[in-house]
Amino acid sequence: MDDSTLAQQQQKLKYYQKGTFTVGNRLVSDAERSVQASAERSNALTSGHRACQGCGEALGARYAIDAAMRATGNDLIAVNATGCLEVFTTPYPETSWQLPWLHSLFGNAAAVATGVAAAQRVKGKATRVIAQGGDGGTTDIGFQCLSGMFERNDDVLYICYDNEGYMNTGVQRSSATPPAARTATTPALGPEPGNVFGTGKFVPKIAVAHGIPYVATATVADLRDLEAKVIKAMGIRGARYIQINVPCPLGWGAPSYDTIKLARLAVECGLYPIFEAEHGRITQSRKIRRRIPVRDYLILQKRYAHLFRNGVDDPRVARLQAICDAHIEDYGLLGDDEA
């Protein structure tokens, strides 16, 4: 055996996506396999829903809720805000949910979930509660109820599926829409087309400021990490918040087969930091494996096409890169190899 062959065999395996029942899990033991890789998975969100092809939200919800079901012995109630997830899973009189599931209004999922959790406690039941919604029903319309849930430290896990806009009603801007992105309400017109800089909010950071027991961000590009964070959250009492980056092919203007790629690039450029926090302090961040310029992420999406007209990059690409650089520094996203 020559030296080059030996070096190849000794090279570290940096990454391997393990998340399905059929692929990848032969490499690990049963205990290390993902929830979805188990024949005993609950299929809480089952087939028959009407999500778009390549929907990141449908993927994220299936993994998140199945992980929560495993963590609670299938003793779980879900409360859902109005939005894509509610609409495509429950076209009356049908449903794709295989667990107790409630829907009320666009903005009060956190409040309803708080009431459900209180009712279970009064009845002496151990049933756990999850609230979930998109970024519109979470960071905008439902923010007051969500902040109240945090302030009271109610025993609810709130999951936000962040596709960065009001996708169900025609791709309007939300407070989670990134700067410069084109939406129906921030069109690619005028001297600075797209969403303006200096607006919006990053709710995970606000959740950390509330000092609640657990806050995390996750991505459908790393489903094993997503499952692990949900399982960890269900082992904690009190208010918990997880925000999952879930690309929307329709709203982002990207092919359905690029959903995972876009989610991965959002992390690798630093635009979407992945971290955990407990009781107001960041405890862990996911290091970037291979740092890329934000341009590589933006150029794949039609919502940013106006930044690359006539073969020339708009100056706002550099401003978005500065945001990525700040995230990398603030959250310590570079490992030893990249620093």
GROMACS .gro file of N, CA and C in nm, residues 16-122:
model
  321
   16TYR      N    1  -2.185   1.323   0.682
   16TYR     CA    2  -2.268   1.229   0.608
   16TYR      C    3  -2.411   1.245   0.657
   17GLN      N    4  -2.501   1.279   0.567
   17GLN     CA    5  -2.641   1.301   0.605
   17GLN      C    6  -2.710   1.168   0.632
   18LYS      N    7  -2.752   1.150   0.754
   18LYS     CA    8  -2.825   1.029   0.791
   18LYS      C    9  -2.963   1.072   0.839
   19GLY      N   10  -3.067   1.034   0.769
   19GLY     CA   11  -3.197   1.081   0.813
   19GLY      C   12  -3.313   1.000   0.762
   20THR      N   13  -3.292   0.912   0.668
   20THR     CA   14  -3.403   0.836   0.614
   20THR      C   15  -3.396   0.692   0.659
   21PHE      N   16  -3.505   0.621   0.638
   21PHE     CA   17  -3.513   0.482   0.680
   21PHE      C   18  -3.424   0.393   0.594
   22THR      N   19  -3.397   0.434   0.473
   22THR     CA   20  -3.329   0.347   0.378
   22THR      C   21  -3.185   0.385   0.347
   23VAL      N   22  -3.148   0.510   0.374
   23VAL     CA   23  -3.018   0.559   0.328
   23VAL      C   24  -2.930   0.601   0.444
   24GLY      N   25  -2.805   0.558   0.441
   24GLY     CA   26  -2.704   0.614   0.529
   24GLY      C   27  -2.694   0.552   0.666
   25ASN      N   28  -2.800   0.494   0.717
   25ASN     CA   29  -2.798   0.452   0.856
   25ASN      C   30  -2.728   0.319   0.880
   26ARG      N   31  -2.686   0.253   0.773
   26ARG     CA   32  -2.606   0.133   0.791
   26ARG      C   33  -2.470   0.166   0.851
   27LEU      N   34  -2.432   0.293   0.848
   27LEU     CA   35  -2.303   0.335   0.900
   27LEU      C   36  -2.300   0.351   1.051
   28VAL      N   37  -2.417   0.353   1.115
   28VAL     CA   38  -2.422   0.380   1.258
   28VAL      C   39  -2.504   0.273   1.330
   29SER      N   40  -2.489   0.271   1.461
   29SER     CA   41  -2.564   0.175   1.542
   29SER      C   42  -2.710   0.216   1.552
   30ASP      N   43  -2.794   0.125   1.600
   30ASP     CA   44  -2.936   0.154   1.616
   30ASP      C   45  -2.958   0.276   1.705
   31ALA      N   46  -2.878   0.287   1.812
   31ALA     CA   47  -2.896   0.396   1.906
   31ALA      C   48  -2.864   0.532   1.845
   32GLU      N   49  -2.781   0.534   1.742
   32GLU     CA   50  -2.740   0.659   1.681
   32GLU      C   51  -2.824   0.698   1.560
   33ARG      N   52  -2.918   0.613   1.523
   33ARG     CA   53  -2.999   0.641   1.405
   33ARG      C   54  -3.106   0.745   1.437
   34SER      N   55  -3.145   0.817   1.335
   34SER     CA   56  -3.242   0.924   1.354
   34SER      C   57  -3.381   0.867   1.380
   35VAL      N   58  -3.471   0.955   1.426
   35VAL     CA   59  -3.608   0.913   1.452
   35VAL      C   60  -3.673   0.861   1.325
   36GLN      N   61  -3.653   0.932   1.214
   36GLN     CA   62  -3.715   0.893   1.089
   36GLN      C   63  -3.658   0.764   1.034
   37ALA      N   64  -3.539   0.722   1.082
   37ALA     CA   65  -3.478   0.600   1.034
   37ALA      C   66  -3.529   0.477   1.107
   38SER      N   67  -3.619   0.497   1.202
   38SER     CA   68  -3.672   0.386   1.280
   38SER      C   69  -3.806   0.339   1.225
   39ALA      N   70  -3.825   0.208   1.223
   39ALA     CA   71  -3.953   0.153   1.178
   39ALA      C   72  -4.064   0.189   1.274
   40GLU      N   73  -4.029   0.232   1.396
   40GLU     CA   74  -4.128   0.269   1.497
   40GLU      C   75  -4.163   0.419   1.493
   41ARG      N   76  -4.117   0.490   1.394
   41ARG     CA   77  -4.148   0.632   1.386
   41ARG      C   78  -4.300   0.651   1.380
   42SER      N   79  -4.346   0.764   1.431
   42SER     CA   80  -4.490   0.782   1.448
   42SER      C   81  -4.561   0.830   1.322
   43ASN      N   82  -4.486   0.888   1.227
   43ASN     CA   83  -4.548   0.947   1.108
   43ASN      C   84  -4.658   1.046   1.148
   44ALA      N   85  -4.624   1.134   1.242
   44ALA     CA   86  -4.723   1.230   1.292
   44ALA      C   87  -4.781   1.316   1.181
   45LEU      N   88  -4.697   1.352   1.084
   45LEU     CA   89  -4.744   1.421   0.964
   45LEU      C   90  -4.732   1.321   0.850
   46THR      N   91  -4.841   1.262   0.812
   46THR     CA   92  -4.837   1.151   0.717
   46THR      C   93  -4.867   1.197   0.576
   47SER      N   94  -4.873   1.104   0.484
   47SER     CA   95  -4.893   1.136   0.343
   47SER      C   96  -5.034   1.191   0.320
   48GLY      N   97  -5.050   1.257   0.206
   48GLY     CA   98  -5.180   1.310   0.169
   48GLY      C   99  -5.192   1.460   0.183
   49HIS      N  100  -5.092   1.524   0.242
   49HIS     CA  101  -5.098   1.671   0.253
   49HIS      C  102  -5.072   1.733   0.116
   50ARG      N  103  -5.090   1.863   0.107
   50ARG     CA  104  -5.085   1.931  -0.021
   50ARG      C  105  -4.973   2.034  -0.030
   51ALA      N  106  -4.863   2.005   0.035
   51ALA     CA  107  -4.749   2.096   0.028
   51ALA      C  108  -4.690   2.097  -0.113
   52CYS      N  109  -4.626   2.207  -0.148
   52CYS     CA  110  -4.558   2.215  -0.277
   52CYS      C  111  -4.442   2.114  -0.281
   53GLN      N  112  -4.405   2.077  -0.401
   53GLN     CA  113  -4.288   1.990  -0.417
   53GLN      C  114  -4.165   2.061  -0.364
   54GLY      N  115  -4.088   1.991  -0.282
   54GLY     CA  116  -3.967   2.049  -0.226
   54GLY      C  117  -3.990   2.139  -0.107
   55CYS      N  118  -4.108   2.135  -0.046
   55CYS     CA  119  -4.141   2.223   0.066
   55CYS      C  120  -4.053   2.194   0.188
   56GLY      N  121  -3.973   2.292   0.227
   56GLY     CA  122  -3.889   2.274   0.345
   56GLY      C  123  -3.968   2.267   0.474
   57GLU      N  124  -4.082   2.336   0.478
   57GLU     CA  125  -4.163   2.337   0.599
   57GLU      C  126  -4.224   2.199   0.626
   58ALA      N  127  -4.273   2.132   0.523
   58ALA     CA  128  -4.329   1.998   0.541
   58ALA      C  129  -4.224   1.902   0.594
   59LEU      N  130  -4.102   1.912   0.540
   59LEU     CA  131  -3.993   1.826   0.585
   59LEU      C  132  -3.956   1.856   0.730
   60GLY      N  133  -3.940   1.985   0.761
   60GLY     CA  134  -3.903   2.022   0.897
   60GLY      C  135  -4.008   1.982   0.999
   61ALA      N  136  -4.135   2.000   0.966
   61ALA     CA  137  -4.242   1.965   1.060
   61ALA      C  138  -4.248   1.815   1.084
   62ARG      N  139  -4.231   1.736   0.979
   62ARG     CA  140  -4.237   1.590   0.994
   62ARG      C  141  -4.128   1.541   1.088
   63TYR      N  142  -4.008   1.592   1.069
   63TYR     CA  143  -3.898   1.548   1.155
   63TYR      C  144  -3.914   1.601   1.298
   64ALA      N  145  -3.953   1.728   1.311
   64ALA     CA  146  -3.966   1.787   1.444
   64ALA      C  147  -4.074   1.720   1.526
   65ILE      N  148  -4.191   1.701   1.469
   65ILE     CA  149  -4.301   1.645   1.547
   65ILE      C  150  -4.278   1.497   1.576
   66ASP      N  151  -4.222   1.422   1.481
   66ASP     CA  152  -4.191   1.282   1.509
   66ASP      C  153  -4.087   1.270   1.621
   67ALA      N  154  -3.989   1.360   1.623
   67ALA     CA  155  -3.890   1.359   1.731
   67ALA      C  156  -3.956   1.389   1.864
   68ALA      N  157  -4.048   1.485   1.867
   68ALA     CA  158  -4.120   1.517   1.991
   68ALA      C  159  -4.209   1.401   2.035
   69MET      N  160  -4.269   1.334   1.939
   69MET     CA  161  -4.351   1.217   1.974
   69MET      C  162  -4.267   1.109   2.040
   70ARG      N  163  -4.149   1.083   1.984
   70ARG     CA  164  -4.061   0.983   2.045
   70ARG      C  165  -4.023   1.025   2.187
   71ALA      N  166  -3.990   1.153   2.204
   71ALA     CA  167  -3.943   1.201   2.335
   71ALA      C  168  -4.052   1.195   2.442
   72THR      N  169  -4.179   1.199   2.401
   72THR     CA  170  -4.290   1.202   2.497
   72THR      C  171  -4.368   1.071   2.502
   73GLY      N  172  -4.318   0.968   2.437
   73GLY     CA  173  -4.393   0.843   2.433
   73GLY      C  174  -4.526   0.859   2.362
   74ASN      N  175  -4.528   0.945   2.259
   74ASN     CA  176  -4.649   0.974   2.180
   74ASN      C  177  -4.759   1.042   2.260
   75ASP      N  178  -4.724   1.101   2.375
   75ASP     CA  179  -4.822   1.173   2.458
   75ASP      C  180  -4.804   1.322   2.435
   76LEU      N  181  -4.857   1.370   2.323
   76LEU     CA  182  -4.827   1.505   2.276
   76LEU      C  183  -4.950   1.567   2.211
   77ILE      N  184  -4.969   1.697   2.232
   77ILE     CA  185  -5.072   1.776   2.165
   77ILE      C  186  -5.002   1.889   2.089
   78ALA      N  187  -5.044   1.914   1.966
   78ALA     CA  188  -4.987   2.022   1.886
   78ALA      C  189  -5.092   2.130   1.861
   79VAL      N  190  -5.051   2.255   1.876
   79VAL     CA  191  -5.134   2.371   1.845
   79VAL      C  192  -5.069   2.442   1.728
   80ASN      N  193  -5.147   2.474   1.626
   80ASN     CA  194  -5.092   2.527   1.501
   80ASN      C  195  -5.148   2.665   1.468
   81ALA      N  196  -5.060   2.759   1.439
   81ALA     CA  197  -5.103   2.890   1.389
   81ALA      C  198  -5.152   2.876   1.245
   82THR      N  199  -5.230   2.970   1.201
   82THR     CA  200  -5.266   2.978   1.060
   82THR      C  201  -5.140   2.997   0.976
   83GLY      N  202  -5.140   2.942   0.857
   83GLY     CA  203  -5.025   2.955   0.769
   83GLY      C  204  -5.016   2.837   0.675
   84CYS      N  205  -4.908   2.831   0.601
   84CYS     CA  206  -4.890   2.721   0.504
   84CYS      C  207  -4.909   2.584   0.570
   85LEU      N  208  -4.842   2.562   0.683
   85LEU     CA  209  -4.846   2.431   0.747
   85LEU      C  210  -4.988   2.390   0.783
   86GLU      N  211  -5.064   2.484   0.834
   86GLU     CA  212  -5.204   2.455   0.868
   86GLU      C  213  -5.288   2.431   0.743
   87VAL      N  214  -5.266   2.512   0.639
   87VAL     CA  215  -5.349   2.504   0.520
   87VAL      C  216  -5.324   2.376   0.441
   88PHE      N  217  -5.197   2.342   0.419
   88PHE     CA  218  -5.172   2.227   0.333
   88PHE      C  219  -5.188   2.093   0.403
   89THR      N  220  -5.196   2.094   0.536
   89THR     CA  221  -5.215   1.967   0.608
   89THR      C  222  -5.360   1.941   0.647
   90THR      N  223  -5.445   2.043   0.644
   90THR     CA  224  -5.581   2.024   0.693
   90THR      C  225  -5.685   2.086   0.602
   91PRO      N  226  -5.688   2.049   0.474
   91PRO     CA  227  -5.797   2.099   0.388
   91PRO      C  228  -5.928   2.031   0.428
   92TYR      N  229  -6.020   2.109   0.484
   92TYR     CA  230  -6.144   2.053   0.539
   92TYR      C  231  -6.214   1.964   0.436
   93PRO      N  232  -6.260   1.845   0.475
   93PRO     CA  233  -6.263   1.787   0.610
   93PRO      C  234  -6.149   1.687   0.634
   94GLU      N  235  -6.036   1.705   0.569
   94GLU     CA  236  -5.927   1.608   0.577
   94GLU      C  237  -5.816   1.660   0.668
   95THR      N  238  -5.730   1.567   0.713
   95THR     CA  239  -5.611   1.605   0.789
   95THR      C  240  -5.502   1.503   0.766
   96SER      N  241  -5.378   1.550   0.768
   96SER     CA  242  -5.263   1.461   0.759
   96SER      C  243  -5.196   1.440   0.895
   97TRP      N  244  -5.254   1.499   1.000
   97TRP     CA  245  -5.194   1.487   1.133
   97TRP      C  246  -5.241   1.360   1.203
   98GLN      N  247  -5.146   1.291   1.265
   98GLN     CA  248  -5.175   1.166   1.335
   98GLN      C  249  -5.154   1.183   1.486
   99LEU      N  250  -5.193   1.299   1.537
   99LEU     CA  251  -5.186   1.325   1.681
   99LEU      C  252  -5.292   1.430   1.712
  100PRO      N  253  -5.327   1.451   1.840
  100PRO     CA  254  -5.422   1.558   1.873
  100PRO      C  255  -5.366   1.693   1.826
  101TRP      N  256  -5.445   1.764   1.747
  101TRP     CA  257  -5.396   1.885   1.678
  101TRP      C  258  -5.505   1.990   1.680
  102LEU      N  259  -5.468   2.113   1.719
  102LEU     CA  260  -5.565   2.222   1.729
  102LEU      C  261  -5.521   2.340   1.644
  103HIS      N  262  -5.618   2.407   1.586
  103HIS     CA  263  -5.593   2.531   1.514
  103HIS      C  264  -5.691   2.636   1.562
  104SER      N  265  -5.641   2.756   1.591
  104SER     CA  266  -5.729   2.865   1.631
  104SER      C  267  -5.711   2.981   1.534
  105LEU      N  268  -5.639   3.085   1.575
  105LEU     CA  269  -5.622   3.203   1.491
  105LEU      C  270  -5.477   3.217   1.445
  106PHE      N  271  -5.453   3.317   1.362
  106PHE     CA  272  -5.319   3.339   1.308
  106PHE      C  273  -5.220   3.375   1.418
  107GLY      N  274  -5.264   3.456   1.512
  107GLY     CA  275  -5.168   3.515   1.605
  107GLY      C  276  -5.168   3.462   1.746
  108ASN      N  277  -5.247   3.360   1.777
  108ASN     CA  278  -5.257   3.321   1.919
  108ASN      C  279  -5.218   3.177   1.948
  109ALA      N  280  -5.136   3.116   1.863
  109ALA     CA  281  -5.097   2.977   1.886
  109ALA      C  282  -5.026   2.960   2.021
  110ALA      N  283  -4.939   3.055   2.056
  110ALA     CA  284  -4.868   3.045   2.184
  110ALA      C  285  -4.964   3.055   2.301
  111ALA      N  286  -5.064   3.143   2.292
  111ALA     CA  287  -5.161   3.159   2.400
  111ALA      C  288  -5.250   3.035   2.413
  112VAL      N  289  -5.294   2.981   2.299
  112VAL     CA  290  -5.377   2.861   2.303
  112VAL      C  291  -5.298   2.744   2.361
  113ALA      N  292  -5.172   2.730   2.318
  113ALA     CA  293  -5.089   2.622   2.371
  113ALA      C  294  -5.067   2.636   2.522
  114THR      N  295  -5.053   2.760   2.567
  114THR     CA  296  -5.041   2.785   2.711
  114THR      C  297  -5.165   2.735   2.785
  115GLY      N  298  -5.284   2.763   2.729
  115GLY     CA  299  -5.407   2.717   2.791
  115GLY      C  300  -5.419   2.566   2.790
  116VAL      N  301  -5.377   2.502   2.682
  116VAL     CA  302  -5.381   2.356   2.674
  116VAL      C  303  -5.288   2.296   2.779
  117ALA      N  304  -5.168   2.351   2.792
  117ALA     CA  305  -5.073   2.300   2.891
  117ALA      C  306  -5.127   2.318   3.033
  118ALA      N  307  -5.192   2.433   3.060
  118ALA     CA  308  -5.249   2.456   3.192
  118ALA      C  309  -5.362   2.357   3.221
  119ALA      N  310  -5.443   2.328   3.120
  119ALA     CA  311  -5.552   2.233   3.138
  119ALA      C  312  -5.499   2.093   3.169
  120GLN      N  313  -5.393   2.054   3.100
  120GLN     CA  314  -5.333   1.923   3.127
  120GLN      C  315  -5.278   1.915   3.269
  121ARG      N  316  -5.219   2.026   3.313
  121ARG     CA  317  -5.163   2.029   3.447
  121ARG      C  318  -5.272   2.019   3.552
  122VAL      N  319  -5.383   2.091   3.534
  122VAL     CA  320  -5.495   2.088   3.628
  122VAL      C  321  -5.555   1.948   3.636
   0.00000   0.00000   0.00000
